[in-house]
mmCIF file of C-alpha atoms in Angstrom:
data_model
loop_
_atom_site.group_PDB
_atom_site.id
_atom_site.type_symbol
_atom_site.label_atom_id
_atom_site.label_comp_id
_atom_site.label_asym_id
_atom_site.label_seq_id
_atom_site.Cartn_x
_atom_site.Cartn_y
_atom_site.Cartn_z
ATOM 1 C CA MET A 298 -65.096 -61.275 80.091
ATOM 2 C CA ARG A 299 -62.299 -63.612 80.301
ATOM 3 C CA SER A 300 -62.540 -64.208 76.280
ATOM 4 C CA SER A 301 -62.776 -60.636 75.583
ATOM 5 C CA LYS A 302 -59.420 -60.060 77.534
ATOM 6 C CA VAL A 303 -57.805 -62.823 75.610
ATOM 7 C CA HIS A 304 -58.790 -60.844 72.841
ATOM 8 C CA LEU A 305 -57.540 -58.026 73.972
ATOM 9 C CA ILE A 306 -54.223 -59.717 74.799
ATOM 10 C CA LEU A 307 -54.069 -60.669 71.324
ATOM 11 C CA GLN A 308 -54.806 -57.626 69.957
ATOM 12 C CA ILE A 309 -52.012 -55.726 71.867
ATOM 13 C CA LEU A 310 -49.427 -58.603 71.107
ATOM 14 C CA GLY A 311 -50.355 -57.952 67.518
ATOM 15 C CA LEU A 312 -49.798 -54.288 67.908
ATOM 16 C CA MET A 313 -46.390 -54.974 69.486
ATOM 17 C CA ALA A 314 -45.263 -57.179 66.496
ATOM 18 C CA LEU A 315 -46.403 -54.615 64.024
ATOM 19 C CA ILE A 316 -44.129 -51.654 65.885
ATOM 20 C CA MET A 317 -41.264 -54.240 65.957
ATOM 21 C CA LEU A 318 -41.625 -55.150 62.131
ATOM 22 C CA SER A 319 -41.972 -51.109 61.482
ATOM 23 C CA ILE A 320 -38.609 -50.724 63.158
ATOM 24 C CA TYR A 321 -37.070 -53.589 61.480
ATOM 25 C CA HIS A 322 -38.485 -52.380 58.040
ATOM 26 C CA TRP A 323 -36.827 -48.742 59.131
ATOM 27 C CA ASP A 324 -33.437 -50.216 60.295
ATOM 28 C CA MET A 325 -33.457 -51.779 56.920
ATOM 29 C CA LEU A 326 -34.304 -48.629 54.980
ATOM 30 C CA LYS A 327 -31.585 -46.954 56.870
ATOM 31 C CA GLY A 328 -29.109 -50.016 55.526
ATOM 32 C CA LYS A 329 -30.250 -49.529 52.161
ATOM 33 C CA ARG A 330 -29.608 -45.758 52.327
ATOM 34 C CA GLY A 331 -25.953 -46.164 53.295
ATOM 35 C CA THR A 332 -25.449 -48.614 50.471
ATOM 36 C CA MET A 333 -27.503 -46.477 48.145
ATOM 37 C CA CYS A 334 -25.136 -43.513 49.046
ATOM 38 C CA VAL A 335 -22.018 -44.837 48.076
ATOM 39 C CA CYS A 336 -23.285 -45.837 44.471
ATOM 40 C CA VAL A 337 -25.288 -42.461 43.697
ATOM 41 C CA LEU A 338 -22.590 -40.051 45.027
ATOM 42 C CA PRO A 339 -20.489 -40.111 41.947
ATOM 43 C CA ASP A 340 -23.826 -39.907 39.241
ATOM 44 C CA SER A 341 -25.242 -36.534 40.955
ATOM 45 C CA LEU A 342 -26.150 -34.794 43.830
ATOM 46 C CA SER A 343 -29.916 -34.698 42.488
ATOM 47 C CA SER A 344 -30.325 -38.408 42.214
ATOM 48 C CA LEU A 345 -28.960 -38.669 45.966
ATOM 49 C CA LEU A 346 -31.446 -36.066 47.089
ATOM 50 C CA PHE A 347 -34.122 -37.901 45.256
ATOM 51 C CA PHE A 348 -33.294 -41.171 46.942
ATOM 52 C CA LEU A 349 -32.882 -39.737 50.485
ATOM 53 C CA SER A 350 -36.152 -37.948 50.052
ATOM 54 C CA TYR A 351 -37.907 -41.599 49.025
ATOM 55 C CA CYS A 352 -36.360 -43.163 52.244
ATOM 56 C CA ASP A 353 -37.784 -40.672 54.561
ATOM 57 C CA LEU A 354 -41.136 -40.927 52.739
ATOM 58 C CA ASN A 355 -40.927 -44.579 53.408
ATOM 59 C CA MET A 356 -40.100 -43.911 56.838
ATOM 60 C CA GLN A 357 -43.247 -41.394 57.325
ATOM 61 C CA ALA A 358 -45.352 -44.117 55.686
ATOM 62 C CA VAL A 359 -44.218 -46.908 58.399
ATOM 63 C CA GLY A 360 -44.822 -44.331 61.136
ATOM 64 C CA TYR A 361 -48.057 -43.234 59.702
ATOM 65 C CA ARG A 362 -49.241 -47.098 59.785
ATOM 66 C CA VAL A 363 -47.979 -47.561 63.487
ATOM 67 C CA TRP A 364 -49.778 -44.731 64.631
ATOM 68 C CA LEU A 365 -53.096 -45.415 62.756
ATOM 69 C CA ALA A 366 -52.363 -49.188 64.305
ATOM 70 C CA VAL A 367 -52.556 -47.333 67.717
ATOM 71 C CA LEU A 368 -55.693 -45.084 67.137
ATOM 72 C CA GLN A 369 -57.467 -48.084 65.738
ATOM 73 C CA GLN A 370 -56.613 -50.184 68.993
ATOM 74 C CA ARG A 371 -57.550 -47.612 71.099
ATOM 75 C CA GLN A 372 -61.196 -47.352 69.306
ATOM 76 C CA GLU A 373 -61.469 -51.207 69.632
ATOM 77 C CA GLN A 374 -61.035 -50.903 73.519
ATOM 78 C CA ARG A 375 -63.248 -48.375 73.940
ATOM 79 C CA LYS A 376 -66.015 -49.875 72.070
ATOM 80 C CA GLN A 377 -65.293 -53.102 73.600
ATOM 81 C CA LEU A 378 -65.602 -51.727 77.088
ATOM 82 C CA LEU A 379 -69.156 -50.534 76.209
ATOM 83 C CA ARG A 380 -70.030 -53.401 75.025
ATOM 84 C CA GLU A 381 -69.021 -55.288 78.087
ATOM 85 C CA MET A 382 -70.636 -52.871 80.415
ATOM 86 C CA CYS A 383 -74.082 -52.807 78.577
ATOM 87 C CA GLY A 384 -74.020 -56.808 78.160
ATOM 88 C CA ASP A 385 -76.222 -58.454 75.320
ATOM 89 C CA ARG A 386 -79.186 -58.871 77.330
ATOM 90 C CA VAL A 387 -81.237 -56.672 74.734
ATOM 91 C CA THR A 388 -81.722 -57.792 70.964
ATOM 92 C CA SER A 389 -81.081 -55.686 68.278
ATOM 93 C CA SER A 390 -84.960 -55.622 67.277
ATOM 94 C CA ASP A 391 -85.660 -54.665 71.212
ATOM 95 C CA LYS A 392 -82.905 -51.981 70.688
ATOM 96 C CA GLN A 393 -84.939 -50.417 67.883
ATOM 97 C CA ARG A 394 -87.967 -50.829 69.547
ATOM 98 C CA ILE A 395 -87.025 -49.047 72.799
ATOM 99 C CA LEU A 396 -85.437 -46.068 70.553
ATOM 100 C CA ALA A 397 -88.567 -45.670 68.413
ATOM 101 C CA ASN A 398 -90.837 -45.296 71.688
ATOM 102 C CA MET A 399 -88.370 -43.309 73.627
ATOM 103 C CA PRO A 400 -89.995 -39.520 74.554
ATOM 104 C CA LYS A 401 -88.496 -37.423 71.615
ATOM 105 C CA ASN A 402 -86.911 -35.016 74.263
ATOM 106 C CA LYS A 403 -84.363 -37.901 75.337
ATOM 107 C CA LEU A 404 -83.093 -38.072 71.688
ATOM 108 C CA ALA A 405 -82.284 -34.190 71.456
ATOM 109 C CA ASN A 406 -78.954 -34.865 71.126
ATOM 110 C CA LEU A 407 -78.463 -36.659 68.264
ATOM 111 C CA ILE A 408 -77.813 -34.517 64.980
ATOM 112 C CA VAL A 409 -78.359 -36.122 61.607
ATOM 113 C CA ASP A 410 -76.315 -35.304 58.547
ATOM 114 C CA ASP A 411 -77.736 -37.250 55.643
ATOM 115 C CA LYS A 412 -75.507 -36.232 53.124
ATOM 116 C CA HIS A 413 -72.274 -37.792 54.601
ATOM 117 C CA GLY A 414 -73.748 -40.424 56.408
ATOM 118 C CA ILE A 415 -73.155 -39.162 60.127
ATOM 119 C CA ILE A 416 -74.797 -38.840 62.910
ATOM 120 C CA TYR A 417 -73.119 -37.392 66.123
ATOM 121 C CA CYS A 418 -74.430 -37.577 69.727
ATOM 122 C CA TYR A 419 -73.140 -33.977 71.240
ATOM 123 C CA ILE A 420 -72.507 -33.808 74.761
ATOM 124 C CA PRO A 421 -72.186 -30.323 76.379
ATOM 125 C CA LYS A 422 -68.890 -29.274 77.607
ATOM 126 C CA VAL A 423 -67.127 -31.901 75.486
ATOM 127 C CA ALA A 424 -65.656 -29.932 72.524
ATOM 128 C CA CYS A 425 -69.570 -29.721 71.811
ATOM 129 C CA THR A 426 -69.091 -26.144 70.203
ATOM 130 C CA ASN A 427 -66.348 -26.947 67.676
ATOM 131 C CA TRP A 428 -68.336 -30.274 66.588
ATOM 132 C CA LYS A 429 -71.159 -28.479 65.803
ATOM 133 C CA ARG A 430 -69.229 -25.812 63.815
ATOM 134 C CA VAL A 431 -67.918 -28.831 61.893
ATOM 135 C CA MET A 432 -71.259 -30.291 61.123
ATOM 136 C CA PHE A 433 -72.505 -26.777 60.495
ATOM 137 C CA VAL A 434 -69.929 -26.602 57.534
ATOM 138 C CA LEU A 435 -70.392 -29.906 56.181
ATOM 139 C CA ASN A 436 -74.136 -28.795 55.778
ATOM 140 C CA GLN A 437 -73.205 -26.014 53.354
ATOM 141 C CA THR A 438 -71.639 -26.327 49.649
ATOM 142 C CA GLU A 439 -68.283 -26.977 49.091
ATOM 143 C CA PRO A 440 -65.511 -26.118 49.139
ATOM 144 C CA TYR A 441 -66.209 -26.023 52.951
ATOM 145 C CA GLN A 442 -64.924 -22.987 54.631
ATOM 146 C CA ASP A 443 -63.237 -22.892 57.963
ATOM 147 C CA PRO A 444 -65.185 -24.368 61.311
ATOM 148 C CA MET A 445 -63.434 -21.325 63.089
ATOM 149 C CA ASN A 446 -65.470 -18.846 61.144
ATOM 150 C CA ILE A 447 -68.576 -20.088 62.522
ATOM 151 C CA SER A 448 -69.870 -18.359 65.365
ATOM 152 C CA GLY A 449 -70.330 -20.226 68.568
ATOM 153 C CA ASP A 450 -73.414 -18.800 69.040
ATOM 154 C CA LEU A 451 -74.903 -19.737 65.921
ATOM 155 C CA VAL A 452 -74.554 -23.183 66.236
ATOM 156 C CA HIS A 453 -76.597 -23.313 69.339
ATOM 157 C CA VAL A 454 -79.199 -21.324 67.995
ATOM 158 C CA PRO A 455 -82.353 -24.072 68.092
ATOM 159 C CA ASN A 456 -83.466 -25.524 64.764
ATOM 160 C CA THR A 457 -79.971 -25.149 63.305
ATOM 161 C CA PHE A 458 -79.209 -28.885 62.716
ATOM 162 C CA LYS A 459 -81.475 -31.779 61.957
ATOM 163 C CA LEU A 460 -82.058 -33.909 64.848
ATOM 164 C CA LEU A 461 -83.160 -37.396 64.917
ATOM 165 C CA ASN A 462 -86.005 -36.487 67.325
ATOM 166 C CA SER A 463 -87.621 -34.050 64.571
ATOM 167 C CA PHE A 464 -88.639 -37.010 62.333
ATOM 168 C CA PRO A 465 -92.131 -38.082 62.460
ATOM 169 C CA LEU A 466 -92.473 -40.849 64.875
ATOM 170 C CA PRO A 467 -93.318 -43.657 62.064
ATOM 171 C CA GLU A 468 -90.557 -42.301 59.756
ATOM 172 C CA MET A 469 -88.168 -42.724 62.974
ATOM 173 C CA LYS A 470 -89.345 -46.022 63.293
ATOM 174 C CA PHE A 471 -89.217 -47.363 59.774
ATOM 175 C CA ARG A 472 -86.664 -45.172 58.105
ATOM 176 C CA HIS A 473 -84.072 -44.061 60.409
ATOM 177 C CA LEU A 474 -83.988 -46.506 62.933
ATOM 178 C CA PRO A 475 -83.280 -49.399 60.992
ATOM 179 C CA GLU A 476 -80.437 -47.422 59.230
ATOM 180 C CA LEU A 477 -78.831 -46.493 62.107
ATOM 181 C CA GLU A 478 -76.332 -48.996 61.267
ATOM 182 C CA HIS A 479 -75.323 -47.404 57.807
ATOM 183 C CA TYR A 480 -74.220 -43.998 59.426
ATOM 184 C CA THR A 481 -71.178 -43.431 61.182
ATOM 185 C CA LYS A 482 -72.068 -42.757 64.691
ATOM 186 C CA PHE A 483 -70.047 -40.832 66.948
ATOM 187 C CA LEU A 484 -69.534 -38.960 69.844
ATOM 188 C CA PHE A 485 -67.110 -37.547 72.250
ATOM 189 C CA VAL A 486 -66.611 -38.038 76.386
ATOM 190 C CA ARG A 487 -64.642 -36.422 79.068
ATOM 191 C CA ASP A 488 -63.481 -37.538 82.661
ATOM 192 C CA PRO A 489 -67.093 -36.879 84.385
ATOM 193 C CA PHE A 490 -65.746 -34.719 87.403
ATOM 194 C CA VAL A 491 -63.547 -32.439 85.296
ATOM 195 C CA ARG A 492 -66.801 -32.134 82.861
ATOM 196 C CA LEU A 493 -68.294 -30.853 86.017
ATOM 197 C CA ILE A 494 -65.769 -28.219 86.502
ATOM 198 C CA SER A 495 -66.019 -26.934 83.090
ATOM 199 C CA ALA A 496 -69.928 -26.669 83.433
ATOM 200 C CA TYR A 497 -69.763 -24.533 86.563
ATOM 201 C CA ARG A 498 -66.762 -22.440 85.553
ATOM 202 C CA ASP A 499 -68.960 -21.933 82.061
ATOM 203 C CA LYS A 500 -72.322 -21.163 83.796
ATOM 204 C CA PHE A 501 -71.583 -19.827 87.073
ATOM 205 C CA GLN A 502 -68.424 -17.725 87.073
ATOM 206 C CA ARG A 503 -69.185 -15.974 83.841
ATOM 207 C CA LYS A 504 -72.113 -13.713 83.333
ATOM 208 C CA ASN A 505 -75.290 -15.671 82.062
ATOM 209 C CA GLU A 506 -78.730 -14.114 82.752
ATOM 210 C CA TYR A 507 -80.361 -17.708 81.964
ATOM 211 C CA TYR A 508 -78.344 -19.679 84.215
ATOM 212 C CA TYR A 509 -78.004 -16.974 86.955
ATOM 213 C CA LEU A 510 -81.994 -17.129 87.007
ATOM 214 C CA ASN A 511 -82.916 -20.364 86.834
ATOM 215 C CA PHE A 512 -80.134 -22.179 88.907
ATOM 216 C CA ALA A 513 -77.490 -19.981 90.473
ATOM 217 C CA ARG A 514 -80.554 -18.022 92.488
ATOM 218 C CA ASP A 515 -82.130 -21.208 93.931
ATOM 219 C CA MET A 516 -78.340 -22.716 94.919
ATOM 220 C CA LEU A 517 -77.854 -19.123 96.780
ATOM 221 C CA ARG A 518 -81.089 -19.292 98.485
ATOM 222 C CA LYS A 519 -80.801 -23.006 99.453
ATOM 223 C CA TYR A 520 -77.141 -23.494 100.010
ATOM 224 C CA SER A 521 -75.355 -20.170 100.642
ATOM 225 C CA ASN A 522 -77.839 -18.830 103.421
ATOM 226 C CA GLN A 523 -79.117 -15.968 100.928
ATOM 227 C CA SER A 524 -82.763 -15.211 101.655
ATOM 228 C CA ASN A 525 -82.868 -12.824 98.939
ATOM 229 C CA PRO A 526 -80.233 -12.564 96.256
ATOM 230 C CA PRO A 527 -79.595 -10.398 93.893
ATOM 231 C CA LYS A 528 -82.509 -10.301 90.975
ATOM 232 C CA SER A 529 -80.089 -10.103 87.864
ATOM 233 C CA VAL A 530 -76.567 -11.533 87.308
ATOM 234 C CA ASP A 531 -75.018 -7.886 87.125
ATOM 235 C CA GLU A 532 -76.507 -7.343 90.279
ATOM 236 C CA ALA A 533 -74.807 -10.267 91.580
ATOM 237 C CA PHE A 534 -71.554 -9.766 90.069
ATOM 238 C CA ALA A 535 -71.438 -6.185 91.197
ATOM 239 C CA SER A 536 -71.617 -7.622 94.730
ATOM 240 C CA ASP A 537 -69.169 -10.758 93.937
ATOM 241 C CA LEU A 538 -72.045 -12.789 94.584
ATOM 242 C CA ARG A 539 -72.055 -16.426 93.212
ATOM 243 C CA PRO A 540 -72.432 -19.747 94.266
ATOM 244 C CA SER A 541 -69.189 -21.857 95.315
ATOM 245 C CA PHE A 542 -68.553 -24.830 93.184
ATOM 246 C CA ASN A 543 -69.494 -26.707 96.938
ATOM 247 C CA ASN A 544 -72.779 -24.992 96.510
ATOM 248 C CA PHE A 545 -73.167 -26.580 93.006
ATOM 249 C CA ILE A 546 -72.309 -29.986 94.626
ATOM 250 C CA GLN A 547 -74.938 -29.575 96.946
ATOM 251 C CA TYR A 548 -77.327 -28.671 94.127
ATOM 252 C CA LEU A 549 -76.497 -31.700 92.280
ATOM 253 C CA LEU A 550 -76.737 -33.963 95.369
ATOM 254 C CA ASP A 551 -79.867 -32.536 96.290
ATOM 255 C CA PRO A 552 -82.772 -35.253 95.972
ATOM 256 C CA ARG A 553 -85.327 -32.271 95.226
ATOM 257 C CA THR A 554 -83.142 -31.354 92.112
ATOM 258 C CA GLU A 555 -83.755 -34.319 90.080
ATOM 259 C CA LYS A 556 -87.193 -34.841 91.596
ATOM 260 C CA LYS A 557 -88.186 -31.382 90.046
ATOM 261 C CA GLU A 558 -86.891 -32.076 86.635
ATOM 262 C CA PRO A 559 -83.748 -34.035 84.895
ATOM 263 C CA PHE A 560 -80.573 -32.653 85.131
ATOM 264 C CA GLU A 561 -79.839 -29.748 82.932
ATOM 265 C CA PRO A 562 -77.866 -31.146 79.842
ATOM 266 C CA HIS A 563 -74.640 -29.583 80.811
ATOM 267 C CA TRP A 564 -74.225 -31.701 83.742
ATOM 268 C CA ARG A 565 -76.424 -34.621 83.177
ATOM 269 C CA GLN A 566 -74.744 -37.749 82.961
ATOM 270 C CA MET A 567 -73.289 -38.504 79.536
ATOM 271 C CA HIS A 568 -74.885 -41.999 79.251
ATOM 272 C CA ARG A 569 -78.388 -40.307 79.684
ATOM 273 C CA LEU A 570 -77.899 -38.209 76.730
ATOM 274 C CA CYS A 571 -76.381 -40.410 74.466
ATOM 275 C CA HIS A 572 -78.098 -44.103 75.325
ATOM 276 C CA HIS A 573 -74.973 -45.962 74.620
ATOM 277 C CA CYS A 574 -76.117 -49.201 75.514
ATOM 278 C CA LEU A 575 -79.078 -48.871 72.767
ATOM 279 C CA ILE A 576 -76.894 -47.159 70.202
ATOM 280 C CA GLU A 577 -73.805 -48.914 69.030
ATOM 281 C CA TYR A 578 -71.471 -45.927 68.486
ATOM 282 C CA ASP A 579 -68.621 -46.562 65.401
ATOM 283 C CA PHE A 580 -66.269 -44.028 67.353
ATOM 284 C CA VAL A 581 -66.064 -43.020 70.671
ATOM 285 C CA GLY A 582 -63.651 -39.978 71.265
ATOM 286 C CA HIS A 583 -62.161 -38.589 74.504
ATOM 287 C CA GLN A 584 -61.469 -34.839 75.077
ATOM 288 C CA GLU A 585 -58.208 -35.907 76.791
ATOM 289 C CA SER A 586 -57.053 -36.923 73.246
ATOM 290 C CA LEU A 587 -59.531 -34.621 71.144
ATOM 291 C CA GLN A 588 -57.092 -33.608 68.341
ATOM 292 C CA GLU A 589 -55.778 -36.806 67.826
ATOM 293 C CA ASP A 590 -59.128 -38.621 67.963
ATOM 294 C CA ALA A 591 -60.781 -35.898 65.810
ATOM 295 C CA GLU A 592 -57.923 -36.287 62.995
ATOM 296 C CA HIS A 593 -58.435 -40.081 63.069
ATOM 297 C CA LEU A 594 -62.276 -39.680 62.696
ATOM 298 C CA LEU A 595 -62.243 -37.173 59.855
ATOM 299 C CA ARG A 596 -59.967 -39.986 58.230
ATOM 300 C CA ILE A 597 -62.631 -42.470 58.767
ATOM 301 C CA LEU A 598 -65.244 -40.181 56.967
ATOM 302 C CA LYS A 599 -62.691 -39.442 54.342
ATOM 303 C CA LEU A 600 -62.971 -35.630 55.007
ATOM 304 C CA GLN A 601 -59.523 -35.154 56.251
ATOM 305 C CA ASP A 602 -58.700 -33.102 52.879
ATOM 306 C CA VAL A 603 -61.662 -30.974 52.921
ATOM 307 C CA ILE A 604 -62.211 -29.928 56.413
ATOM 308 C CA LYS A 605 -60.073 -29.453 59.642
ATOM 309 C CA PHE A 606 -60.783 -29.674 63.266
ATOM 310 C CA PRO A 607 -60.452 -26.390 65.070
ATOM 311 C CA PRO A 608 -57.711 -26.542 67.822
ATOM 312 C CA SER A 609 -58.230 -26.694 71.196
ATOM 313 C CA TYR A 610 -58.339 -23.353 73.149
ATOM 314 C CA ASP A 611 -55.835 -22.543 75.964
ATOM 315 C CA ASN A 612 -58.622 -21.989 78.628
ATOM 316 C CA MET A 613 -59.772 -25.774 78.677
ATOM 317 C CA THR A 614 -60.324 -27.164 81.930
ATOM 318 C CA SER A 615 -57.701 -29.644 82.979
ATOM 319 C CA ALA A 616 -57.805 -32.662 84.866
ATOM 320 C CA THR A 617 -54.632 -31.507 87.144
ATOM 321 C CA TRP A 618 -56.998 -28.856 88.547
ATOM 322 C CA MET A 619 -59.230 -31.591 90.074
ATOM 323 C CA SER A 620 -57.982 -31.602 93.402
ATOM 324 C CA ASP A 621 -58.087 -27.982 93.930
ATOM 325 C CA TRP A 622 -61.338 -27.491 92.677
ATOM 326 C CA PHE A 623 -62.789 -30.422 95.189
ATOM 327 C CA ARG A 624 -60.670 -29.372 98.334
ATOM 328 C CA ALA A 625 -63.524 -27.361 99.587
ATOM 329 C CA VAL A 626 -66.107 -30.181 98.953
ATOM 330 C CA PRO A 627 -66.593 -32.361 102.214
ATOM 331 C CA LEU A 628 -65.459 -36.049 101.523
ATOM 332 C CA GLU A 629 -68.801 -37.607 102.172
ATOM 333 C CA ALA A 630 -70.236 -35.328 99.225
ATOM 334 C CA ARG A 631 -67.573 -36.332 96.935
ATOM 335 C CA ARG A 632 -68.256 -39.959 97.371
ATOM 336 C CA LYS A 633 -71.988 -39.376 96.979
ATOM 337 C CA LEU A 634 -70.780 -37.561 93.582
ATOM 338 C CA TYR A 635 -69.195 -40.531 92.466
ATOM 339 C CA LYS A 636 -71.822 -42.683 92.728
ATOM 340 C CA LEU A 637 -74.367 -40.256 90.911
ATOM 341 C CA TYR A 638 -71.979 -40.305 88.037
ATOM 342 C CA GLU A 639 -70.189 -43.879 88.477
ATOM 343 C CA MET A 640 -71.843 -45.241 85.002
ATOM 344 C CA ASP A 641 -70.037 -42.664 83.155
ATOM 345 C CA PHE A 642 -66.771 -43.373 84.879
ATOM 346 C CA LYS A 643 -67.260 -47.141 84.205
ATOM 347 C CA LEU A 644 -68.791 -46.815 80.630
ATOM 348 C CA PHE A 645 -66.082 -44.900 79.095
ATOM 349 C CA GLY A 646 -62.865 -46.013 80.665
ATOM 350 C CA TYR A 647 -62.359 -43.135 83.568
ATOM 351 C CA GLY A 648 -60.635 -44.532 86.641
ATOM 352 C CA LYS A 649 -62.191 -43.907 89.909
ATOM 353 C CA PRO A 650 -60.599 -40.789 91.680
ATOM 354 C CA SER A 651 -59.171 -42.492 94.628
ATOM 355 C CA THR A 652 -57.445 -39.559 95.605
ATOM 356 C CA LEU A 653 -60.723 -37.630 95.943
ATOM 357 C CA LEU A 654 -62.402 -40.321 97.726
ATOM 358 C CA ASN A 655 -60.122 -41.911 100.233
ATOM 359 C CA ASP A 656 -58.742 -38.768 101.700
#
């Protein structure tokens, strides 16, 4: 741990040196511009404009290199944190063996794109629909169409993508698992509590027959004193009856929930979906820096000129709303919820929400 901290400090110092050098380079360019102006003015206006354009391009290039260094540094910090949290007690061969023998349903979130050498582990409520749109388009012929032209419903249809768990077990063992290192493996994560708010808003504040019948009715019955909840989502919404956010938290904390079956993927812990300590991911994106991280990843994949990541939508759940959402949740329940998702907070560098846990 100590050596990794020293390494991180050295990386930061190196980045600072790069920025200082870039500023010096920028100043030198400005100095050259001033000197050159005196020389070229008598010549022609077109020559002057050409030189000024050249200087601007150089300054843009310097700015881009600084920006790229910052993004690379961010990735190294995120991946280093995963390595430190996971430790090195499991060897590479052991990881492959564990993955090869893992039940197939536990590998259901790993999308494989052999054409571009990509493996994407999707996490519901973390830009999942838009990244699936990108993966769908990449499986079509060039020139690639705009991912936003792809229906969000289409990319969630079963069997739309080739999944790692779709390969026969021997092929998984002897072909794909040893070759994982040759693929660019990536995922995007999000503040765990904000992700829960987003899941609740999406599945229980909107009409969704499946989630009403399979989850909401049970929540109303157990935690909202509704002995006979409406039998359809239309009836429930007509009566303005739906589980509260606190009911949802009660459901998550109820030992009977996990005992019955694993958490539904929209609120299952992120580390349980993508197995971060068994698969060494090459890129860890954050929802909080989604557009910047998406652009960086597409450059790494050399796809920045052929495809664009869809822009974020305005209705995205914000971390600033957290205190409002959790106001009705008792303090003890908040603390238990943190324990339930603590590994996600720690693995992905999200700070402990002290204001919610110390009221």
